[in-house]
């Protein structure tokens, strides 16, 4: 069996939509759990399909691709967490309202807009709101700054590339593509195979990625906020609440009530049960087998500066990794339009500490579990290992369970009419077991003892 079939049948597909673009024996469709997944229309696939798939091609990993792309750039360095890098910053866009509109500091869309305005590209391929019934967001091609601006903010929502790739094939234009790490890697693999796409896609702007959500996430957020999943129109996943820390953001959901009247709800995510990223509700299974947090094959990567020095500023701050000299030149040329504070690479890595731990230590354990079960799994840069404390193993097992059960609970909540109260009740014992693993008895006793000793010492 070829590797792309193993990816699909093993549940490792992230639905990027690149394999159907190179092989008509494959297609990509939304499955019953709200995830794009590749579908095999026949059993035989062209070898190129396995070469472009980010999970099937174990040889061309992010280290190899990154070295090919940036290894020869003067002044470039490599870091195990961040990949190749020229410069690392914390910052935000100063010009225009990119920061206000953006999820964090607005630097992704500011950069994309600058590439458009300066004529370096004709269009930007990114995710924005979609007219198709039942689909909130999709990959689209923006030719103007206004179109681009309408697509600001993170879409924690399934998207796929096959349709925009058809557009690229048919239109001789120069493009920048925005994407999460595995999508950028898929683009790089495709560009090695397809000189037309390679010649047209000039810039790759990466987003840091914790994991991708099925469409159930958007529906559940809206449902918990009072809008029935059958009547939701849109969810803004990153609504900035004035006066609050950047990490204390909300969602804004729109739809209609039972009488068909328009409704709009803003809710802080801390009031919702489905938004704890550590629980990984509605996560793609593929994300459990991913080791690229910082889009290591992108010309520039932006994420959230999840660090105490920056989260206080509710307007949002990016961490930025620059790999391409052309992006560095752009930042230099328009220095007055951005605020960029050079920070050590460790600071960028620290801002993504939890995601990196889950995709290094956690991934090693998940690979070990797959090997022990004798099941095929993608070849990763991380080696399989079970050499981690027992409670950490329970944590990673708990997260797999939370992910799997969240889909079952949501489907059942819709089927039986129990709504989000049913979902919460279903998930509660699973969350409790996970929390016990994450905070075992010996640690709780240790903390308590430390607290008592400190109190006694202070009183003395
Ligand atoms: C699924 C997902 C998971 C993420 N996980 C993390 C994380 O764990 N840690 C972290 O620090 N940051 C994470 N990010 C990135 C973060 O949420 C911001 O997107 C990033 O900091 C850029 O902010 P900005 O204000 O510069 O972007 P903006 O200026 O708002 O621009 C965002 C651009 O990205 C495009 N875009 C948004 N979502 C998608 C998508 N799904 N696919 C393709 N293009 C898209 C938009 O169309 C827009 O062009 C994640 C993003 C996504 C989409
Ligand atoms: S991850 Fe992308 S390339 Fe791989 S099987 Fe899925 S859709 Fe195809
Ligand atoms: S966690 Fe990895 S596999 Fe999942 S969406 Fe993000 S980059 Fe892709």
Coordinates of C-alpha atoms and ligand atoms in Angstrom, one line a residue:
X1 CA 0.0 0.0 0.0
X2 CA 1.4 3.5 -0.8
X3 CA 2.0 6.0 2.0
X4 CA -0.9 8.4 1.1
X5 CA -3.3 5.5 1.5
X6 CA -1.7 4.6 4.8
X7 CA -2.1 8.3 5.9
X8 CA -5.8 8.3 4.9
X9 CA -6.7 4.9 6.3
X10 CA -4.7 5.4 9.5
X11 CA -6.5 8.7 10.3
X12 CA -3.4 10.9 9.8
X13 CA -4.9 13.2 7.1
X14 CA -5.2 16.9 7.9
X15 CA -7.3 17.5 4.9
X16 CA -5.0 20.0 3.3
X17 CA -6.4 19.2 -0.2
X18 CA -3.0 19.0 -2.0
X19 CA -3.1 15.3 -3.0
X20 CA -6.3 15.7 -5.0
X21 CA -4.7 18.5 -6.9
X22 CA -2.0 16.1 -8.2
X23 CA -4.0 12.9 -8.5
X24 CA -7.6 12.6 -9.6
X25 CA -7.9 9.2 -7.9
X26 CA -8.1 11.3 -4.7
X27 CA -10.6 13.8 -3.5
X28 CA -11.1 15.8 -0.3
X29 CA -14.5 16.1 1.5
X30 CA -15.9 17.2 4.8
X31 CA -16.6 14.1 7.0
X32 CA -19.4 13.6 9.5
X33 CA -17.2 15.0 12.2
X34 CA -16.7 18.4 10.5
X35 CA -13.1 17.7 9.2
X36 CA -11.9 17.8 5.7
X37 CA -10.4 14.4 4.9
X38 CA -8.9 12.9 1.7
X39 CA -11.1 10.2 0.1
X40 CA -9.7 7.4 -2.1
X41 CA -11.9 7.3 -5.3
X42 CA -9.9 4.2 -6.4
X43 CA -7.2 2.1 -4.8
X44 CA -4.3 3.1 -7.1
X45 CA -2.6 6.4 -6.6
X46 CA 0.1 8.2 -8.5
X47 CA 3.4 8.1 -6.5
X48 CA 3.4 11.9 -6.6
X49 CA 0.4 11.9 -4.2
X50 CA 2.6 10.4 -1.5
X51 CA 5.4 12.8 -2.2
X52 CA 3.3 15.9 -1.7
X53 CA 1.4 14.7 1.4
X54 CA 2.9 16.3 4.5
X55 CA 2.3 13.1 6.5
X56 CA 3.3 10.6 3.8
X57 CA 6.6 12.0 2.9
X58 CA 8.9 11.1 5.8
X59 CA 12.1 11.8 3.9
X60 CA 11.5 15.5 3.2
X61 CA 10.9 16.7 6.7
X62 CA 10.9 20.3 7.9
X63 CA 14.7 20.1 8.7
X64 CA 15.5 19.0 5.1
X65 CA 13.1 21.4 3.4
X66 CA 14.2 24.3 5.7
X67 CA 17.9 23.6 4.9
X68 CA 17.2 23.6 1.2
X69 CA 15.3 26.9 1.4
X70 CA 17.3 28.8 4.0
X71 CA 20.4 26.8 4.9
X72 CA 22.5 28.9 2.4
X73 CA 21.2 32.3 3.5
X74 CA 23.9 34.5 5.1
X75 CA 23.5 34.8 8.8
X76 CA 20.9 32.1 9.2
X77 CA 20.9 29.9 12.3
X78 CA 19.0 26.8 13.3
X79 CA 17.0 26.1 16.5
X80 CA 15.3 22.8 17.3
X81 CA 12.1 24.5 18.3
X82 CA 11.9 27.3 15.8
X83 CA 13.7 25.8 12.8
X84 CA 15.9 28.1 10.6
X85 CA 15.8 31.8 11.4
X86 CA 17.4 35.1 10.5
X87 CA 15.7 37.3 13.0
X88 CA 13.2 36.8 15.9
X89 CA 10.9 39.6 17.2
X90 CA 8.0 40.4 19.4
X91 CA 5.9 43.2 17.8
X92 CA 2.8 44.5 16.1
X93 CA 1.7 46.6 13.1
X94 CA 1.6 50.3 13.8
X95 CA 0.2 51.5 10.5
X96 CA -3.5 51.3 9.7
X97 CA -5.8 49.2 11.8
X98 CA -4.1 45.8 11.1
X99 CA -3.4 45.3 14.8
X100 CA -7.0 46.1 15.9
X101 CA -8.4 43.8 13.1
X102 CA -5.9 41.0 13.7
X103 CA -5.8 38.1 16.1
X104 CA -2.6 39.2 17.7
X105 CA -0.4 42.1 16.4
X106 CA -1.8 42.1 12.9
X107 CA 1.6 41.5 11.4
X108 CA 0.5 38.6 9.1
X109 CA -2.0 40.7 7.2
X110 CA 0.2 43.8 7.4
X111 CA 2.9 41.8 5.6
X112 CA 0.5 40.3 3.1
X113 CA -0.9 43.8 2.4
X114 CA 2.6 45.2 1.9
X115 CA 3.4 42.5 -0.6
X116 CA 0.3 43.4 -2.5
X117 CA 0.7 47.2 -2.3
X118 CA 4.3 47.1 -3.4
X119 CA 3.5 44.9 -6.4
X120 CA 5.6 42.0 -5.2
X121 CA 2.5 39.8 -5.6
X122 CA -0.8 40.1 -7.4
X123 CA -2.9 38.1 -4.9
X124 CA -2.9 36.6 -1.5
X125 CA -4.2 33.0 -0.8
X126 CA -5.7 32.9 2.7
X127 CA -8.7 31.9 4.7
X128 CA -11.7 34.3 4.8
X129 CA -15.5 34.2 5.2
X130 CA -17.3 32.0 2.6
X131 CA -20.7 32.4 0.9
X132 CA -21.3 28.6 0.6
X133 CA -24.2 27.5 2.9
X134 CA -23.0 25.7 6.0
X135 CA -19.3 26.7 5.4
X136 CA -18.1 29.6 7.5
X137 CA -14.5 30.0 6.1
X138 CA -12.6 28.7 3.1
X139 CA -9.3 29.4 1.3
X140 CA -9.8 32.2 -1.1
X141 CA -7.7 34.5 -3.4
X142 CA -7.7 38.2 -2.4
X143 CA -6.5 40.7 -5.0
X144 CA -7.1 43.9 -3.1
X145 CA -6.1 45.1 0.4
X146 CA -9.8 45.4 1.3
X147 CA -10.5 41.8 0.4
X148 CA -7.4 40.8 2.4
X149 CA -8.4 42.9 5.4
X150 CA -11.9 41.2 5.4
X151 CA -10.1 37.9 6.1
X152 CA -8.1 39.1 9.2
X153 CA -7.9 36.9 12.3
X154 CA -7.4 33.2 13.0
X155 CA -9.8 30.6 11.6
X156 CA -9.9 27.7 14.0
X157 CA -11.9 26.0 11.4
X158 CA -11.4 23.3 8.6
X159 CA -10.1 24.7 5.3
X160 CA -8.5 23.0 2.3
X161 CA -6.3 24.1 -0.6
X162 CA -7.5 22.1 -3.7
X163 CA -9.8 24.8 -5.1
X164 CA -7.4 27.7 -4.8
X165 CA -4.7 25.5 -6.3
X166 CA -6.9 25.1 -9.4
X167 CA -7.2 28.8 -9.5
X168 CA -3.4 29.2 -9.3
X169 CA -3.0 26.6 -12.1
X170 CA -5.4 28.6 -14.3
X171 CA -4.1 32.1 -13.6
X172 CA -0.6 33.3 -14.3
X173 CA -0.3 35.6 -11.4
X174 CA 2.2 36.0 -8.5
X175 CA 0.9 34.8 -5.1
X176 CA 1.6 34.9 -1.4
X177 CA 0.1 32.0 0.6
X178 CA -0.8 32.2 4.3
X179 CA -1.1 28.9 6.2
X180 CA -0.6 26.7 9.2
X181 CA 2.7 24.7 9.3
X182 CA 1.5 21.5 7.7
X183 CA -0.3 23.4 4.8
X184 CA 2.9 25.4 4.1
X185 CA 4.9 22.2 4.1
X186 CA 2.4 20.6 1.7
X187 CA 2.8 23.7 -0.5
X188 CA 6.6 23.3 -0.4
X189 CA 6.3 19.7 -1.3
X190 CA 3.9 20.5 -4.2
X191 CA 6.2 23.2 -5.5
X192 CA 9.1 20.6 -5.8
X193 CA 6.8 18.6 -8.1
X194 CA 4.9 21.3 -10.0
X195 CA 7.1 24.0 -11.6
X196 CA 4.0 26.1 -12.6
X197 CA 2.8 26.4 -8.9
X198 CA 6.5 26.9 -7.8
X199 CA 6.9 29.8 -10.3
X200 CA 3.7 31.5 -9.2
X201 CA 3.7 31.2 -5.4
X202 CA 6.4 33.6 -4.3
X203 CA 5.9 34.0 -0.5
X204 CA 4.9 31.7 2.2
X205 CA 3.5 33.3 5.4
X206 CA 3.2 30.8 8.3
X207 CA 1.0 30.8 11.4
X208 CA 2.2 29.2 14.6
X209 CA -0.1 26.2 15.2
X210 CA -1.3 24.5 18.4
X211 CA -3.8 22.3 16.5
X212 CA -6.6 22.5 14.0
X213 CA -10.3 22.2 14.9
X214 CA -13.1 20.5 13.2
X215 CA -16.2 22.7 12.4
X216 CA -17.8 21.3 15.6
X217 CA -15.6 23.7 17.6
X218 CA -17.3 26.8 16.0
X219 CA -20.7 25.2 16.4
X220 CA -20.1 24.3 20.0
X221 CA -18.8 27.7 20.9
X222 CA -21.9 29.3 19.4
X223 CA -24.2 26.8 21.0
X224 CA -22.7 27.4 24.4
X225 CA -23.3 31.1 23.8
X226 CA -27.0 30.5 23.0
X227 CA -27.1 30.0 19.2
X228 CA -28.4 26.7 18.0
X229 CA -25.8 24.9 15.7
X230 CA -28.4 24.8 12.9
X231 CA -28.8 28.6 13.0
X232 CA -25.2 29.8 13.3
X233 CA -23.9 32.1 10.6
X234 CA -20.4 33.0 11.8
X235 CA -18.0 32.8 14.7
X236 CA -15.2 35.3 15.2
X237 CA -12.8 33.1 17.2
X238 CA -10.6 36.0 18.4
X239 CA -12.8 38.9 19.6
X240 CA -10.6 41.4 21.5
X241 CA -12.3 42.5 24.7
X242 CA -11.4 46.1 25.5
X243 CA -9.4 46.5 28.7
X244 CA -8.6 42.8 29.0
X245 CA -5.3 40.9 28.6
X246 CA -4.7 39.6 25.1
X247 CA -5.0 36.0 26.4
X248 CA -8.4 36.9 27.8
X249 CA -10.2 37.2 24.5
X250 CA -13.8 36.3 23.6
X251 CA -15.8 35.0 20.7
X252 CA -18.4 36.8 18.7
X253 CA -21.1 34.6 17.2
X254 CA -23.9 35.6 14.9
X255 CA -27.0 33.7 13.7
X256 CA -30.7 33.7 14.1
X257 CA -33.0 32.7 17.0
X258 CA -35.9 30.2 16.7
X259 CA -38.2 33.0 15.2
X260 CA -35.6 33.8 12.6
X261 CA -34.5 37.1 14.1
X262 CA -30.8 38.0 13.8
X263 CA -28.8 37.5 17.0
X264 CA -25.2 38.4 17.9
X265 CA -23.4 37.2 21.1
X266 CA -20.1 38.1 22.6
X267 CA -18.7 35.7 25.2
X268 CA -15.3 35.6 26.9
X269 CA -13.8 32.2 26.1
X270 CA -13.0 31.7 29.8
X271 CA -16.8 31.3 30.3
X272 CA -17.0 28.5 27.7
X273 CA -16.2 24.8 28.4
X274 CA -15.0 24.0 24.9
X275 CA -12.2 26.6 24.5
X276 CA -9.6 25.1 26.8
X277 CA -6.9 24.4 24.2
X278 CA -5.1 22.0 26.5
X279 CA -8.1 19.7 26.3
X280 CA -7.9 19.6 22.6
X281 CA -11.7 19.2 21.9
X282 CA -12.5 18.6 18.2
X283 CA -8.8 18.3 17.3
X284 CA -7.8 16.6 14.1
X285 CA -6.1 13.3 14.9
X286 CA -3.3 14.2 12.5
X287 CA -2.3 17.0 14.9
X288 CA -1.2 14.3 17.4
X289 CA 1.4 13.2 14.9
X290 CA 2.9 16.7 14.0
X291 CA 6.2 18.1 15.1
X292 CA 6.2 21.5 13.3
X293 CA 4.8 24.2 15.7
X294 CA 6.5 27.3 14.1
X295 CA 5.9 26.7 10.3
X296 CA 9.5 25.9 9.8
X297 CA 9.3 26.0 6.0
X298 CA 7.7 29.5 5.8
X299 CA 9.5 32.7 4.9
X300 CA 8.0 34.3 8.0
X301 CA 6.0 32.9 10.9
X302 CA 3.8 34.7 13.3
X303 CA 2.2 33.6 16.5
X304 CA 0.8 35.0 19.7
X305 CA 3.3 36.4 22.2
X306 CA 1.9 34.3 25.1
X307 CA 4.3 35.7 27.6
X308 CA 3.6 37.8 30.8
X309 CA 5.5 40.8 29.4
X310 CA 3.2 41.0 26.3
X311 CA -0.2 39.5 27.3
X312 CA -0.9 42.5 29.5
X313 CA -1.4 44.6 26.3
X314 CA -4.8 43.5 25.2
X315 CA -4.3 45.0 21.7
X316 CA -2.2 41.9 20.9
X317 CA 1.4 41.2 20.2
X318 CA 3.0 38.8 17.7
X319 CA 6.1 36.6 18.0
X320 CA 7.8 36.7 14.7
X321 CA 10.4 34.5 13.0
X322 CA 11.9 35.8 9.8
X323 CA 13.7 33.3 7.5
X324 CA 13.7 35.0 4.2
X325 CA 16.0 38.0 3.4
X326 CA 13.2 39.5 1.3
X327 CA 10.9 39.7 4.3
X328 CA 13.7 41.2 6.3
X329 CA 14.2 43.8 3.6
X330 CA 10.4 44.5 3.6
X331 CA 10.5 45.1 7.4
X332 CA 13.6 47.4 7.0
X333 CA 12.0 49.3 4.2
X334 CA 8.8 50.0 6.1
X335 CA 10.3 50.2 9.6
X336 CA 8.0 53.1 10.5
X337 CA 4.9 51.0 10.0
X338 CA 5.7 48.2 12.4
X339 CA 6.9 48.0 16.0
X340 CA 9.5 45.2 16.1
X341 CA 11.5 44.4 19.3
X342 CA 14.3 41.9 18.7
X343 CA 14.0 39.0 21.1
X344 CA 16.2 35.9 21.6
X345 CA 15.0 32.8 19.8
X346 CA 14.4 31.2 23.3
X347 CA 11.7 33.8 23.9
X348 CA 9.8 32.8 20.8
X349 CA 10.1 29.1 21.8
X350 CA 9.1 29.9 25.4
X351 CA 5.9 31.6 24.1
X352 CA 4.9 28.2 22.6
X353 CA 6.2 26.0 25.5
X354 CA 3.1 23.9 25.9
X355 CA 2.6 23.3 22.2
X356 CA 6.2 22.3 21.9
X357 CA 6.1 19.9 24.8
X358 CA 3.0 18.2 23.5
X359 CA 4.7 17.8 20.1
X360 CA 8.1 16.7 21.3
X361 CA 7.7 14.7 24.6
X362 CA 4.1 13.9 23.9
X363 CA 4.6 13.0 20.3
X364 CA 7.5 10.6 21.2
X365 CA 5.1 8.8 23.5
X366 CA 2.3 8.6 21.0
X367 CA 4.7 7.2 18.4
X368 CA 5.8 4.7 20.9
X369 CA 2.2 3.7 21.5
X370 CA 1.6 3.2 17.8
X371 CA 4.8 1.1 17.4
X372 CA 3.8 -1.0 20.4
X373 CA 0.4 -1.6 18.8
X374 CA 2.2 -2.6 15.5
X375 CA 0.3 0.1 13.6
X376 CA 1.7 2.2 10.7
X377 CA 2.4 5.8 11.6
X378 CA 4.2 8.7 9.8
X379 CA 7.9 9.0 10.1
X380 CA 8.7 12.1 12.3
X381 CA 11.8 13.9 13.4
X382 CA 11.0 13.0 17.0
X383 CA 11.9 9.4 18.0
X384 CA 9.4 7.1 19.7
X385 CA 10.0 6.8 23.4
X386 CA 8.1 5.9 26.6
X387 CA 10.9 7.3 28.8
X388 CA 8.8 9.8 30.6
X389 CA 7.2 9.9 34.1
X390 CA 4.1 7.8 34.6
X391 CA 1.9 10.9 35.2
X392 CA 3.0 12.5 31.9
X393 CA 2.1 9.3 30.0
X394 CA -1.3 9.5 31.6
X395 CA -1.6 13.2 30.6
X396 CA -1.0 12.3 26.9
X397 CA -3.3 9.3 27.0
X398 CA -5.9 11.6 28.6
X399 CA -5.6 14.1 25.8
X400 CA -6.2 11.5 23.2
X401 CA -9.3 10.4 25.1
X402 CA -10.6 14.0 25.4
X403 CA -10.2 14.5 21.7
X404 CA -11.9 11.3 20.7
X405 CA -14.8 11.6 23.2
X406 CA -15.5 15.3 22.4
X407 CA -16.6 14.2 18.9
X408 CA -18.9 11.5 20.3
X409 CA -20.3 13.8 22.9
X410 CA -21.1 16.6 20.4
X411 CA -22.7 14.2 17.9
X412 CA -24.8 12.7 20.7
X413 CA -25.7 16.1 22.1
X414 CA -27.2 17.0 18.7
X415 CA -28.8 13.7 18.2
X416 CA -30.6 13.4 21.6
X417 CA -31.4 17.1 21.9
X418 CA -29.5 17.4 25.1
X419 CA -27.5 20.4 23.9
X420 CA -24.4 21.7 25.5
X421 CA -25.5 20.7 29.0
X422 CA -25.4 17.1 27.8
X423 CA -22.0 17.7 26.2
X424 CA -20.6 19.1 29.4
X425 CA -22.0 16.4 31.6
X426 CA -20.7 13.7 29.2
X427 CA -17.2 15.2 29.2
X428 CA -17.0 16.0 33.0
X429 CA -15.7 12.6 34.2
X430 CA -13.2 12.5 31.3
X431 CA -11.9 16.0 32.1
X432 CA -11.7 15.1 35.8
X433 CA -9.6 12.0 35.1
X434 CA -7.4 14.1 32.9
X435 CA -6.9 16.8 35.5
X436 CA -6.0 14.1 38.1
X437 CA -3.3 12.9 35.8
X438 CA -2.1 16.4 35.1
X439 CA -2.0 17.2 38.8
X440 CA -1.4 13.9 40.6
X441 CA -1.9 13.3 44.3
X442 CA 1.8 13.4 45.2
X443 CA 2.1 16.8 43.6
X444 CA -1.0 18.2 45.4
X445 CA 0.3 16.9 48.7
X446 CA 3.8 18.4 48.0
X447 CA 2.2 21.8 47.2
X448 CA 0.1 21.7 50.3
X449 CA 3.1 20.8 52.5
X450 CA 5.2 23.6 50.9
X451 CA 2.4 26.0 51.6
X452 CA 2.1 24.9 55.2
X453 CA 5.8 25.2 55.8
X454 CA 6.0 28.6 54.2
X455 CA 3.1 29.9 56.4
X456 CA 4.8 28.5 59.5
X457 CA 8.1 30.1 58.6
X458 CA 6.4 33.5 57.9
X459 CA 4.6 33.4 61.2
X460 CA 7.9 32.7 63.0
Ligands
LIG1 C1 -5.6 26.6 13.5 C2 -4.7 27.7 14.2 C3 -4.0 27.4 15.3 C4 -3.1 28.3 15.9 N1 -2.4 28.0 17.1 C5 -1.6 28.9 17.6 C6 -0.8 28.6 18.8 O1 -0.9 27.5 19.4 N2 0.0 29.5 19.3 C7 0.1 30.7 18.7 O2 0.9 31.6 19.2 N3 -0.5 31.1 17.6 C8 -1.4 30.2 17.0 N4 -2.1 30.5 15.9 C9 -1.8 31.8 15.2 C10 -2.5 32.9 15.8 O3 -3.8 32.6 16.2 C11 -2.5 34.1 14.9 O4 -3.1 33.7 13.7 C12 -1.1 34.6 14.6 O5 -0.6 35.1 15.7 C13 -1.2 35.8 13.5 O6 -1.9 36.9 14.1 P1 -2.0 38.2 13.3 O7 -2.7 39.2 14.2 O8 -0.6 38.6 12.8 O9 -2.8 37.8 12.1 P2 -3.8 38.6 11.2 O10 -3.2 39.9 10.8 O11 -5.2 38.6 11.8 O12 -3.9 37.8 9.8 C14 -4.2 36.4 9.9 C15 -4.1 35.9 8.4 O13 -4.1 34.5 8.5 C16 -5.1 34.0 7.7 N5 -5.7 32.8 8.3 C17 -6.3 32.7 9.5 N6 -6.6 31.4 9.8 C18 -6.1 30.7 8.7 C19 -6.2 29.3 8.4 N7 -6.7 28.4 9.2 N8 -5.6 28.9 7.3 C20 -5.1 29.8 6.4 N9 -5.0 31.2 6.6 C21 -5.6 31.6 7.8 C22 -6.1 35.1 7.6 O14 -6.9 35.0 6.4 C23 -5.2 36.3 7.6 O15 -4.8 36.5 6.3 C24 -2.9 29.6 15.3 C25 -3.7 29.9 14.1 C26 -4.5 28.9 13.6 C27 -5.2 29.3 12.3
LIG2 S1 -2.9 15.4 4.5 FE1 -3.3 16.5 2.6 S2 -2.0 15.5 1.1 FE2 -2.1 14.1 2.8 S3 -3.8 12.7 2.4 FE3 -4.7 14.4 3.5 S4 -5.4 15.9 2.0 FE4 -4.0 14.4 1.0
LIG3 S1 -0.9 20.8 14.7 FE1 0.4 20.3 12.9 S2 -0.8 18.9 11.7 FE2 -2.2 20.0 13.1 S3 -3.0 21.7 11.9 FE3 -1.2 22.4 13.1 S4 0.5 22.2 11.7 FE4 -1.1 20.9 10.9

